[in-house]
PDB file of C-alpha atoms and ligand atoms in Angstrom:
ATOM      1  CA  MET L   1      20.361  19.585  -9.860  1.00  0.00           C
ATOM      2  CA  PRO L   2      18.899  17.562 -12.763  1.00  0.00           C
ATOM      3  CA  GLY L   3      20.231  14.046 -13.494  1.00  0.00           C
ATOM      4  CA  PRO L   4      23.083  13.490 -15.965  1.00  0.00           C
ATOM      5  CA  ASP L   5      20.845  13.763 -19.066  1.00  0.00           C
ATOM      6  CA  GLY L   6      19.298  17.022 -17.832  1.00  0.00           C
ATOM      7  CA  ARG L   7      15.943  15.505 -16.835  1.00  0.00           C
ATOM      8  CA  PRO L   8      14.936  15.895 -13.177  1.00  0.00           C
ATOM      9  CA  ARG L   9      14.987  12.441 -11.602  1.00  0.00           C
ATOM     10  CA  ILE L  10      12.063  11.267  -9.492  1.00  0.00           C
ATOM     11  CA  LEU L  11      12.139   8.144  -7.306  1.00  0.00           C
ATOM     12  CA  ILE L  12       8.691   6.687  -6.594  1.00  0.00           C
ATOM     13  CA  LEU L  13       8.565   4.289  -3.644  1.00  0.00           C
ATOM     14  CA  GLY L  14       5.743   2.014  -4.702  1.00  0.00           C
ATOM     15  CA  GLY L  15       4.050  -1.316  -4.225  1.00  0.00           C
ATOM     16  CA  THR L  16       0.605   0.269  -4.567  1.00  0.00           C
ATOM     17  CA  GLN L  17      -1.814   0.910  -7.398  1.00  0.00           C
ATOM     18  CA  GLU L  18      -1.462   4.646  -6.816  1.00  0.00           C
ATOM     19  CA  ALA L  19       2.311   4.430  -7.326  1.00  0.00           C
ATOM     20  CA  ARG L  20       1.759   2.592 -10.617  1.00  0.00           C
ATOM     21  CA  ARG L  21      -0.731   5.217 -11.711  1.00  0.00           C
ATOM     22  CA  LEU L  22       1.671   8.036 -10.819  1.00  0.00           C
ATOM     23  CA  ALA L  23       4.511   6.419 -12.802  1.00  0.00           C
ATOM     24  CA  GLY L  24       2.175   6.189 -15.810  1.00  0.00           C
ATOM     25  CA  ILE L  25       1.111   9.821 -15.574  1.00  0.00           C
ATOM     26  CA  LEU L  26       4.663  11.126 -15.192  1.00  0.00           C
ATOM     27  CA  GLU L  27       6.044   8.868 -17.933  1.00  0.00           C
ATOM     28  CA  SER L  28       3.393  10.137 -20.360  1.00  0.00           C
ATOM     29  CA  GLY L  29       4.336  13.752 -19.652  1.00  0.00           C
ATOM     30  CA  VAL L  30       2.497  16.431 -17.693  1.00  0.00           C
ATOM     31  CA  ALA L  31       1.702  19.896 -19.096  1.00  0.00           C
ATOM     32  CA  GLY L  32       3.890  22.509 -17.421  1.00  0.00           C
ATOM     33  CA  LEU L  33       6.595  20.036 -16.409  1.00  0.00           C
ATOM     34  CA  PRO L  34       9.822  19.204 -18.254  1.00  0.00           C
ATOM     35  CA  PRO L  35      10.411  15.579 -19.299  1.00  0.00           C
ATOM     36  CA  LEU L  36      11.200  13.596 -16.151  1.00  0.00           C
ATOM     37  CA  ASP L  37      13.337  10.542 -15.487  1.00  0.00           C
ATOM     38  CA  ILE L  38      11.130   8.242 -13.394  1.00  0.00           C
ATOM     39  CA  VAL L  39      12.376   5.296 -11.321  1.00  0.00           C
ATOM     40  CA  SER L  40       9.878   3.141  -9.434  1.00  0.00           C
ATOM     41  CA  SER L  41      11.090   1.124  -6.470  1.00  0.00           C
ATOM     42  CA  LEU L  42       9.458  -2.107  -5.252  1.00  0.00           C
ATOM     43  CA  ALA L  43      10.309  -4.164  -2.177  1.00  0.00           C
ATOM     44  CA  GLY L  44      10.083  -7.365  -4.237  1.00  0.00           C
ATOM     45  CA  ARG L  45       7.499  -9.052  -2.022  1.00  0.00           C
ATOM     46  CA  THR L  46       5.422 -10.510  -4.884  1.00  0.00           C
ATOM     47  CA  ARG L  47       6.727 -13.106  -7.319  1.00  0.00           C
ATOM     48  CA  GLN L  48       5.642 -11.231 -10.386  1.00  0.00           C
ATOM     49  CA  ALA L  49       5.196  -7.504 -10.021  1.00  0.00           C
ATOM     50  CA  ALA L  50       2.392  -5.974 -12.079  1.00  0.00           C
ATOM     51  CA  ALA L  51       3.839  -4.199 -15.140  1.00  0.00           C
ATOM     52  CA  LEU L  52       5.051  -0.681 -14.380  1.00  0.00           C
ATOM     53  CA  PRO L  53       5.685   2.152 -16.830  1.00  0.00           C
ATOM     54  CA  GLY L  54       9.274   3.456 -16.867  1.00  0.00           C
ATOM     55  CA  ARG L  55      12.342   2.216 -15.065  1.00  0.00           C
ATOM     56  CA  VAL L  56      11.966  -0.130 -12.095  1.00  0.00           C
ATOM     57  CA  ARG L  57      14.361  -1.238  -9.358  1.00  0.00           C
ATOM     58  CA  ILE L  58      13.494  -4.077  -6.981  1.00  0.00           C
ATOM     59  CA  GLY L  59      14.621  -4.886  -3.423  1.00  0.00           C
ATOM     60  CA  GLY L  60      15.438  -3.136  -0.151  1.00  0.00           C
ATOM     61  CA  PHE L  61      18.017  -0.345   0.000  1.00  0.00           C
ATOM     62  CA  GLY L  62      19.588  -1.502   3.269  1.00  0.00           C
ATOM     63  CA  GLY L  63      17.850   0.797   5.736  1.00  0.00           C
ATOM     64  CA  ALA L  64      17.800   4.591   5.844  1.00  0.00           C
ATOM     65  CA  ASP L  65      21.561   4.849   5.286  1.00  0.00           C
ATOM     66  CA  GLY L  66      21.355   2.610   2.236  1.00  0.00           C
ATOM     67  CA  LEU L  67      18.512   4.666   0.839  1.00  0.00           C
ATOM     68  CA  ALA L  68      20.432   7.922   1.465  1.00  0.00           C
ATOM     69  CA  ALA L  69      23.417   6.453  -0.404  1.00  0.00           C
ATOM     70  CA  TYR L  70      21.115   5.447  -3.274  1.00  0.00           C
ATOM     71  CA  LEU L  71      19.605   8.941  -3.447  1.00  0.00           C
ATOM     72  CA  ARG L  72      23.059  10.510  -3.653  1.00  0.00           C
ATOM     73  CA  GLY L  73      24.499   7.905  -6.032  1.00  0.00           C
ATOM     74  CA  GLU L  74      21.576   8.107  -8.452  1.00  0.00           C
ATOM     75  CA  ALA L  75      21.285  11.926  -8.198  1.00  0.00           C
ATOM     76  CA  ILE L  76      17.589  11.700  -7.246  1.00  0.00           C
ATOM     77  CA  ASP L  77      15.958  15.141  -7.178  1.00  0.00           C
ATOM     78  CA  VAL L  78      12.576  14.314  -5.618  1.00  0.00           C
ATOM     79  CA  LEU L  79      11.309  11.229  -3.750  1.00  0.00           C
ATOM     80  CA  ILE L  80       7.613  10.424  -3.811  1.00  0.00           C
ATOM     81  CA  ASP L  81       6.642   7.991  -1.073  1.00  0.00           C
ATOM     82  CA  ALA L  82       3.587   6.292  -2.559  1.00  0.00           C
ATOM     83  CA  THR L  83       3.862   3.176  -0.393  1.00  0.00           C
ATOM     84  CA  HIS L  84       0.982   1.541   1.447  1.00  0.00           C
ATOM     85  CA  PRO L  85      -0.113   3.283   4.685  1.00  0.00           C
ATOM     86  CA  PHE L  86       0.929   0.197   6.687  1.00  0.00           C
ATOM     87  CA  ALA L  87       4.449   0.177   5.186  1.00  0.00           C
ATOM     88  CA  ALA L  88       5.687   2.379   8.023  1.00  0.00           C
ATOM     89  CA  ARG L  89       9.321   1.323   8.057  1.00  0.00           C
ATOM     90  CA  ILE L  90      10.154   2.307   4.485  1.00  0.00           C
ATOM     91  CA  SER L  91       8.305   5.602   4.962  1.00  0.00           C
ATOM     92  CA  ALA L  92      10.322   6.401   8.105  1.00  0.00           C
ATOM     93  CA  ASN L  93      13.519   5.410   6.278  1.00  0.00           C
ATOM     94  CA  ALA L  94      12.555   7.669   3.374  1.00  0.00           C
ATOM     95  CA  ALA L  95      12.057  10.614   5.743  1.00  0.00           C
ATOM     96  CA  SER L  96      15.484  10.115   7.364  1.00  0.00           C
ATOM     97  CA  ALA L  97      17.272   9.426   4.090  1.00  0.00           C
ATOM     98  CA  CYS L  98      15.817  12.465   2.324  1.00  0.00           C
ATOM     99  CA  ALA L  99      16.808  14.662   5.267  1.00  0.00           C
ATOM    100  CA  ALA L 100      20.337  13.245   5.196  1.00  0.00           C
ATOM    101  CA  ALA L 101      20.732  13.561   1.414  1.00  0.00           C
ATOM    102  CA  ALA L 102      18.850  16.893   1.114  1.00  0.00           C
ATOM    103  CA  VAL L 103      16.282  15.406  -1.288  1.00  0.00           C
ATOM    104  CA  ARG L 104      12.754  16.798  -1.467  1.00  0.00           C
ATOM    105  CA  ARG L 105      10.028  14.351  -0.434  1.00  0.00           C
ATOM    106  CA  LEU L 106       6.260  14.145  -0.584  1.00  0.00           C
ATOM    107  CA  ALA L 107       4.294  11.229   0.886  1.00  0.00           C
ATOM    108  CA  LEU L 108       0.929   9.886  -0.198  1.00  0.00           C
ATOM    109  CA  TRP L 109      -1.494   9.459   2.701  1.00  0.00           C
ATOM    110  CA  ARG L 110      -4.777   8.012   1.500  1.00  0.00           C
ATOM    111  CA  PRO L 111      -7.971   9.216   3.147  1.00  0.00           C
ATOM    112  CA  GLU L 112      -9.331   6.751   5.704  1.00  0.00           C
ATOM    113  CA  TRP L 113     -12.449   4.748   4.918  1.00  0.00           C
ATOM    114  CA  ARG L 114     -15.489   6.126   6.732  1.00  0.00           C
ATOM    115  CA  SER L 115     -18.182   3.825   8.062  1.00  0.00           C
ATOM    116  CA  GLY L 116     -21.766   4.533   7.066  1.00  0.00           C
ATOM    117  CA  ALA L 117     -25.239   3.258   7.836  1.00  0.00           C
ATOM    118  CA  GLY L 118     -25.286  -0.529   8.058  1.00  0.00           C
ATOM    119  CA  ASP L 119     -21.540  -0.918   8.657  1.00  0.00           C
ATOM    120  CA  ARG L 120     -20.475  -2.929  11.713  1.00  0.00           C
ATOM    121  CA  TRP L 121     -16.801  -2.004  12.073  1.00  0.00           C
ATOM    122  CA  ILE L 122     -14.873  -2.757  15.251  1.00  0.00           C
ATOM    123  CA  GLU L 123     -11.482  -1.101  15.584  1.00  0.00           C
ATOM    124  CA  ALA L 124      -8.448  -3.140  16.669  1.00  0.00           C
ATOM    125  CA  ALA L 125      -5.162  -1.550  17.698  1.00  0.00           C
ATOM    126  CA  ASP L 126      -3.163  -4.184  15.827  1.00  0.00           C
ATOM    127  CA  ALA L 127      -3.342  -7.713  14.419  1.00  0.00           C
ATOM    128  CA  ALA L 128      -2.817  -9.289  17.874  1.00  0.00           C
ATOM    129  CA  GLN L 129      -5.822  -7.463  19.281  1.00  0.00           C
ATOM    130  CA  ALA L 130      -7.920  -8.375  16.226  1.00  0.00           C
ATOM    131  CA  ALA L 131      -6.986 -12.048  16.764  1.00  0.00           C
ATOM    132  CA  ALA L 132      -7.911 -11.861  20.456  1.00  0.00           C
ATOM    133  CA  MET L 133     -11.327 -10.367  19.636  1.00  0.00           C
ATOM    134  CA  LEU L 134     -12.072 -12.604  16.651  1.00  0.00           C
ATOM    135  CA  PRO L 135     -13.784 -15.596  18.360  1.00  0.00           C
ATOM    136  CA  GLU L 136     -16.385 -13.214  19.821  1.00  0.00           C
ATOM    137  CA  TYR L 137     -17.576 -12.328  16.305  1.00  0.00           C
ATOM    138  CA  GLY L 138     -17.776 -15.679  14.535  1.00  0.00           C
ATOM    139  CA  ALA L 139     -16.235 -19.042  13.768  1.00  0.00           C
ATOM    140  CA  ARG L 140     -15.497 -18.465  10.041  1.00  0.00           C
ATOM    141  CA  ALA L 141     -13.287 -15.458   9.321  1.00  0.00           C
ATOM    142  CA  PHE L 142     -11.989 -13.919   6.117  1.00  0.00           C
ATOM    143  CA  LEU L 143      -8.444 -12.638   6.801  1.00  0.00           C
ATOM    144  CA  ALA L 144      -7.748  -9.875   4.294  1.00  0.00           C
ATOM    145  CA  THR L 145      -4.739  -8.515   6.175  1.00  0.00           C
ATOM    146  CA  GLY L 146      -1.995  -9.684   3.815  1.00  0.00           C
ATOM    147  CA  ARG L 147       0.946 -11.884   4.651  1.00  0.00           C
ATOM    148  CA  ASN L 148       2.813  -9.743   7.208  1.00  0.00           C
ATOM    149  CA  ASP L 149       0.238 -10.149   9.972  1.00  0.00           C
ATOM    150  CA  LEU L 150      -0.759 -13.808   9.682  1.00  0.00           C
ATOM    151  CA  ALA L 151       1.346 -15.041  12.611  1.00  0.00           C
ATOM    152  CA  ALA L 152      -0.969 -13.174  15.002  1.00  0.00           C
ATOM    153  CA  PHE L 153      -3.763 -15.613  14.052  1.00  0.00           C
ATOM    154  CA  ALA L 154      -1.793 -18.788  14.890  1.00  0.00           C
ATOM    155  CA  GLY L 155      -3.124 -21.067  17.628  1.00  0.00           C
ATOM    156  CA  MET L 156      -6.849 -20.586  16.954  1.00  0.00           C
ATOM    157  CA  PRO L 157      -8.057 -24.137  16.170  1.00  0.00           C
ATOM    158  CA  ALA L 158     -11.715 -23.261  16.832  1.00  0.00           C
ATOM    159  CA  THR L 159     -11.783 -20.541  14.170  1.00  0.00           C
ATOM    160  CA  TRP L 160     -11.733 -21.376  10.451  1.00  0.00           C
ATOM    161  CA  LEU L 161      -9.687 -18.772   8.525  1.00  0.00           C
ATOM    162  CA  LEU L 162      -9.956 -17.921   4.834  1.00  0.00           C
ATOM    163  CA  VAL L 163      -6.664 -16.244   3.890  1.00  0.00           C
ATOM    164  CA  ARG L 164      -6.202 -14.179   0.728  1.00  0.00           C
ATOM    165  CA  LEU L 165      -2.646 -13.599  -0.518  1.00  0.00           C
ATOM    166  CA  VAL L 166      -1.174 -12.314  -3.791  1.00  0.00           C
ATOM    167  CA  ASP L 167       1.041 -15.406  -4.226  1.00  0.00           C
ATOM    168  CA  PRO L 168       0.836 -18.919  -2.794  1.00  0.00           C
ATOM    169  CA  PRO L 169       3.233 -19.035   0.194  1.00  0.00           C
ATOM    170  CA  ASP L 170       6.592 -20.822  -0.083  1.00  0.00           C
ATOM    171  CA  GLU L 171       6.145 -22.357   3.375  1.00  0.00           C
ATOM    172  CA  PRO L 172       2.978 -23.692   5.036  1.00  0.00           C
ATOM    173  CA  LEU L 173       1.091 -20.857   6.764  1.00  0.00           C
ATOM    174  CA  PRO L 174       1.413 -20.801  10.583  1.00  0.00           C
ATOM    175  CA  LEU L 175      -2.362 -21.276  10.959  1.00  0.00           C
ATOM    176  CA  ASP L 176      -4.436 -24.190  12.238  1.00  0.00           C
ATOM    177  CA  ASN L 177      -7.689 -24.443  10.406  1.00  0.00           C
ATOM    178  CA  HIS L 178      -7.545 -22.463   7.184  1.00  0.00           C
ATOM    179  CA  ALA L 179      -7.994 -22.288   3.424  1.00  0.00           C
ATOM    180  CA  LEU L 180      -6.100 -20.106   0.973  1.00  0.00           C
ATOM    181  CA  VAL L 181      -7.249 -18.050  -2.001  1.00  0.00           C
ATOM    182  CA  THR L 182      -4.842 -16.075  -4.155  1.00  0.00           C
ATOM    183  CA  GLY L 183      -5.503 -12.874  -6.040  1.00  0.00           C
ATOM    184  CA  ARG L 184      -4.311  -9.345  -6.620  1.00  0.00           C
ATOM    185  CA  GLY L 185      -6.653  -6.378  -6.154  1.00  0.00           C
ATOM    186  CA  PRO L 186      -8.628  -4.487  -7.138  1.00  0.00           C
ATOM    187  CA  PHE L 187     -11.404  -6.987  -6.359  1.00  0.00           C
ATOM    188  CA  ASP L 188     -14.829  -6.384  -7.841  1.00  0.00           C
ATOM    189  CA  LEU L 189     -17.964  -6.330  -5.741  1.00  0.00           C
ATOM    190  CA  ALA L 190     -19.534  -9.368  -7.418  1.00  0.00           C
ATOM    191  CA  GLY L 191     -16.420 -11.419  -6.641  1.00  0.00           C
ATOM    192  CA  GLU L 192     -16.334 -10.273  -3.003  1.00  0.00           C
ATOM    193  CA  ARG L 193     -20.024 -11.093  -2.553  1.00  0.00           C
ATOM    194  CA  ALA L 194     -19.460 -14.553  -4.023  1.00  0.00           C
ATOM    195  CA  LEU L 195     -16.403 -15.199  -1.819  1.00  0.00           C
ATOM    196  CA  LEU L 196     -18.241 -14.344   1.401  1.00  0.00           C
ATOM    197  CA  ALA L 197     -21.261 -16.447   0.400  1.00  0.00           C
ATOM    198  CA  GLU L 198     -19.326 -19.451  -0.867  1.00  0.00           C
ATOM    199  CA  HIS L 199     -17.267 -19.712   2.335  1.00  0.00           C
ATOM    200  CA  ASN L 200     -20.120 -18.810   4.650  1.00  0.00           C
ATOM    201  CA  ILE L 201     -18.012 -16.074   6.274  1.00  0.00           C
ATOM    202  CA  ASP L 202     -19.145 -14.633   9.636  1.00  0.00           C
ATOM    203  CA  VAL L 203     -16.545 -11.902  10.114  1.00  0.00           C
ATOM    204  CA  ILE L 204     -13.850 -10.052   8.113  1.00  0.00           C
ATOM    205  CA  VAL L 205     -10.467  -8.929   9.445  1.00  0.00           C
ATOM    206  CA  CYS L 206      -8.710  -6.219   7.463  1.00  0.00           C
ATOM    207  CA  LYS L 207      -6.424  -3.222   7.741  1.00  0.00           C
ATOM    208  CA  ALA L 208      -7.743   0.341   7.656  1.00  0.00           C
ATOM    209  CA  SER L 209      -5.882   0.810   4.380  1.00  0.00           C
ATOM    210  CA  GLY L 210      -8.247   3.265   2.712  1.00  0.00           C
ATOM    211  CA  GLY L 211      -8.333   3.592  -1.070  1.00  0.00           C
ATOM    212  CA  PRO L 212     -10.814   2.248  -3.569  1.00  0.00           C
ATOM    213  CA  SER L 213      -9.222  -1.109  -4.280  1.00  0.00           C
ATOM    214  CA  GLY L 214     -10.060  -2.720  -0.917  1.00  0.00           C
ATOM    215  CA  GLU L 215     -13.402  -1.095  -0.421  1.00  0.00           C
ATOM    216  CA  THR L 216     -15.571  -3.657  -2.196  1.00  0.00           C
ATOM    217  CA  LYS L 217     -15.158  -6.230   0.591  1.00  0.00           C
ATOM    218  CA  LEU L 218     -16.557  -3.632   3.008  1.00  0.00           C
ATOM    219  CA  THR L 219     -19.577  -3.090   0.780  1.00  0.00           C
ATOM    220  CA  ALA L 220     -20.111  -6.849   0.548  1.00  0.00           C
ATOM    221  CA  ALA L 221     -19.798  -7.135   4.353  1.00  0.00           C
ATOM    222  CA  ARG L 222     -22.374  -4.363   4.865  1.00  0.00           C
ATOM    223  CA  GLU L 223     -24.815  -6.076   2.505  1.00  0.00           C
ATOM    224  CA  ARG L 224     -24.537  -9.310   4.508  1.00  0.00           C
ATOM    225  CA  GLY L 225     -24.592  -7.508   7.894  1.00  0.00           C
ATOM    226  CA  LEU L 226     -21.147  -8.897   8.785  1.00  0.00           C
ATOM    227  CA  PRO L 227     -18.833  -7.402  11.418  1.00  0.00           C
ATOM    228  CA  VAL L 228     -15.444  -6.145  10.227  1.00  0.00           C
ATOM    229  CA  LEU L 229     -12.460  -6.079  12.588  1.00  0.00           C
ATOM    230  CA  MET L 230     -10.517  -3.105  11.284  1.00  0.00           C
ATOM    231  CA  ILE L 231      -6.839  -2.857  12.241  1.00  0.00           C
ATOM    232  CA  ARG L 232      -5.896   0.755  12.912  1.00  0.00           C
ATOM    233  CA  ARG L 233      -3.283   2.481  10.759  1.00  0.00           C
ATOM    234  CA  PRO L 234       0.135   3.461  11.986  1.00  0.00           C
ATOM    235  CA  PRO L 235       0.628   7.239  12.244  1.00  0.00           C
ATOM    236  CA  PRO L 236       1.401   9.048   8.987  1.00  0.00           C
ATOM    237  CA  PRO L 237       4.998   9.718   7.959  1.00  0.00           C
ATOM    238  CA  VAL L 238       6.460  13.007   9.160  1.00  0.00           C
ATOM    239  CA  GLY L 239       6.576  15.901   6.731  1.00  0.00           C
ATOM    240  CA  PRO L 240       4.402  16.945   3.808  1.00  0.00           C
ATOM    241  CA  LEU L 241       1.507  14.649   2.837  1.00  0.00           C
ATOM    242  CA  ALA L 242      -0.743  14.481  -0.218  1.00  0.00           C
ATOM    243  CA  GLY L 243      -4.153  12.810  -0.172  1.00  0.00           C
ATOM    244  CA  SER L 244      -4.133  11.595  -3.771  1.00  0.00           C
ATOM    245  CA  ILE L 245      -2.007  11.124  -6.870  1.00  0.00           C
ATOM    246  CA  ASP L 246      -3.661  14.169  -8.440  1.00  0.00           C
ATOM    247  CA  GLU L 247      -2.447  16.258  -5.480  1.00  0.00           C
ATOM    248  CA  ILE L 248       1.069  14.898  -5.944  1.00  0.00           C
ATOM    249  CA  VAL L 249       1.069  15.771  -9.663  1.00  0.00           C
ATOM    250  CA  ALA L 250      -0.200  19.262  -8.817  1.00  0.00           C
ATOM    251  CA  ALA L 251       2.597  19.717  -6.234  1.00  0.00           C
ATOM    252  CA  LEU L 252       5.424  18.632  -8.554  1.00  0.00           C
ATOM    253  CA  PRO L 253       6.012  21.947 -10.374  1.00  0.00           C
ATOM    254  CA  ALA L 254       6.680  23.673  -7.039  1.00  0.00           C
ATOM    255  CA  LEU L 255       8.890  20.790  -5.845  1.00  0.00           C
ATOM    256  CA  LEU L 256      10.952  20.972  -9.051  1.00  0.00           C
ATOM    257  CA  ASP L 257      11.123  24.776  -9.066  1.00  0.00           C
ATOM    258  CA  ALA L 258      12.602  24.603  -5.598  1.00  0.00           C
ATOM    259  CA  LEU L 259      15.575  22.590  -6.953  1.00  0.00           C
ATOM    260  CA  PRO L 260      18.807  24.512  -7.517  1.00  0.00           C
ATOM    261  CA  GLY L 261      18.365  25.995 -10.998  1.00  0.00           C
ATOM    262  CA  GLY L 262      14.614  25.236 -10.980  1.00  0.00           C
ATOM    263  CA  HIS L 263      13.145  23.937 -14.228  1.00  0.00           C
ATOM    264  CA  ASP L 264      12.295  25.549 -17.541  1.00  0.00           C
ATOM    265  CA  THR L 265       8.555  25.399 -18.095  1.00  0.00           C
ATOM    266  CA  PRO L 266       7.852  24.451 -21.706  1.00  0.00           C
ATOM    267  CA  THR L 267       6.135  27.349 -23.472  1.00  0.00           C
ATOM    268  CA  SER L 268       4.063  25.271 -25.915  1.00  0.00           C
TER     269      SER L 268
HETATM  270  P1  LIG P   1       7.902  -1.953   5.457  1.00  0.00           P
HETATM  271  O1  LIG P   1       7.680  -2.860   6.615  1.00  0.00           O
HETATM  272  O2  LIG P   1       7.674  -0.510   5.625  1.00  0.00           O
HETATM  273  O3  LIG P   1       9.399  -2.101   4.919  1.00  0.00           O
HETATM  274  C1  LIG P   1      10.250  -3.177   5.272  1.00  0.00           C
HETATM  275  C2  LIG P   1      11.475  -3.086   4.390  1.00  0.00           C
HETATM  276  O4  LIG P   1      11.157  -3.463   3.039  1.00  0.00           O
HETATM  277  C3  LIG P   1      12.042  -1.688   4.273  1.00  0.00           C
HETATM  278  O5  LIG P   1      12.856  -1.358   5.380  1.00  0.00           O
HETATM  279  C4  LIG P   1      12.787  -1.764   2.967  1.00  0.00           C
HETATM  280  O6  LIG P   1      14.004  -2.490   3.126  1.00  0.00           O
HETATM  281  C5  LIG P   1      11.887  -2.653   2.123  1.00  0.00           C
HETATM  282  N1  LIG P   1      10.930  -1.897   1.307  1.00  0.00           N
HETATM  283  C6  LIG P   1       9.630  -1.627   1.577  1.00  0.00           C
HETATM  284  N2  LIG P   1       9.049  -0.970   0.556  1.00  0.00           N
HETATM  285  C7  LIG P   1      10.015  -0.799  -0.377  1.00  0.00           C
HETATM  286  C8  LIG P   1      10.026  -0.207  -1.666  1.00  0.00           C
HETATM  287  N3  LIG P   1       8.918   0.353  -2.209  1.00  0.00           N
HETATM  288  N4  LIG P   1      11.204  -0.220  -2.358  1.00  0.00           N
HETATM  289  C9  LIG P   1      12.315  -0.792  -1.818  1.00  0.00           C
HETATM  290  N5  LIG P   1      12.346  -1.387  -0.623  1.00  0.00           N
HETATM  291  C10 LIG P   1      11.215  -1.401   0.100  1.00  0.00           C
HETATM  292  O7  LIG P   1       7.091  -2.457   4.190  1.00  0.00           O
HETATM  293  P2  LIG P   1       5.992  -3.629   4.051  1.00  0.00           P
HETATM  294  O8  LIG P   1       4.818  -3.280   4.877  1.00  0.00           O
HETATM  295  O9  LIG P   1       6.650  -4.962   4.191  1.00  0.00           O
HETATM  296  O10 LIG P   1       5.564  -3.416   2.521  1.00  0.00           O
HETATM  297  C11 LIG P   1       6.447  -3.784   1.483  1.00  0.00           C
HETATM  298  C12 LIG P   1       5.918  -3.230   0.174  1.00  0.00           C
HETATM  299  O11 LIG P   1       4.604  -3.734  -0.050  1.00  0.00           O
HETATM  300  C13 LIG P   1       5.811  -1.693   0.159  1.00  0.00           C
HETATM  301  O12 LIG P   1       6.349  -1.260  -1.067  1.00  0.00           O
HETATM  302  C14 LIG P   1       4.334  -1.407   0.262  1.00  0.00           C
HETATM  303  O13 LIG P   1       3.944  -0.250  -0.477  1.00  0.00           O
HETATM  304  C15 LIG P   1       3.698  -2.677  -0.316  1.00  0.00           C
HETATM  305  N6  LIG P   1       2.425  -3.027   0.328  1.00  0.00           N
HETATM  306  C16 LIG P   1       2.379  -3.181   1.683  1.00  0.00           C
HETATM  307  C17 LIG P   1       1.154  -3.492   2.276  1.00  0.00           C
HETATM  308  C18 LIG P   1       1.050  -3.643   3.768  1.00  0.00           C
HETATM  309  O14 LIG P   1      -0.069  -3.933   4.254  1.00  0.00           O
HETATM  310  N7  LIG P   1       2.115  -3.470   4.535  1.00  0.00           N
HETATM  311  C19 LIG P   1       0.018  -3.650   1.477  1.00  0.00           C
HETATM  312  C20 LIG P   1       0.115  -3.483   0.090  1.00  0.00           C
HETATM  313  C21 LIG P   1       1.325  -3.166  -0.478  1.00  0.00           C
HETATM  314  P3  LIG P   1      15.404  -1.738   3.378  1.00  0.00           P
HETATM  315  O15 LIG P   1      15.355  -1.244   4.789  1.00  0.00           O
HETATM  316  O16 LIG P   1      16.414  -2.798   3.113  1.00  0.00           O
HETATM  317  O17 LIG P   1      15.467  -0.594   2.392  1.00  0.00           O
END
């Protein structure tokens, strides 16, 4: 059933560049779709979220039950899970909540990066395994894992760590010998080359996130012949997946038609 003003209401779980792009596309209007009421949801991890088109809500829902209550209370018609591939908890919560509240759901699952000639990628099962392997590959590491996984790299006084975060941390990082750079992707290739050279980096640690915005560091690593410890992704969310925002936009007419009453396709 459409929301109170008659527009189908879409909740986008975000925190990614793809989610921002999707909100922009849907806010601007898509041929063949009625006007939509778009709400983007962010966890609130960064101090200043990048500007988002349309309505935005910030903060956790309170687990799967809280999200189900939100879906019912806000009369959400379709949930698009466009969160990061490593944000497994919110994706699992979204699957349970949509099942409980009978809300249609489609999840973005970015294609994996593929290594090519000249790449030296070593897969790690998780951040703890990457930390255990790190000393074998060099004494100066660039940690591009984000904030959630830093604790795994505590207690390594013989390894110098360059940490990149979106915001400066509120508390000192739990790391021995480190330096901090701040920045929000996408990062251009020239900048990534300069960062690796300036800090004389021997090895990169990153997540197998996929997507174009993190790929430049891999190109810069290949050019310098550096090893990359690549932390494996969690499994994809259950249920239907789309590989790109374009696929999600293409799937929306069918998702909306499947709502009780469907939607009237504009004729002009
Ligand atoms: P997570 O472990 O899957 O989720 C932890 C909790 O944070 C969730 O249970 C939920 O709290 C809340 N949450 C997460 N995403 C939310 C959203 N979009 N809207 C409202 N609440 C949300 O997530 P995470 O790995 O910490 O990532 C947090 C956010 O950062 C996600 O939006 C993700 O897209 C983005 N991000 C993550 C990574 C990464 O490497 N993990 C990288 C780039 C961007 P409640 O249970 O209270 O609802």
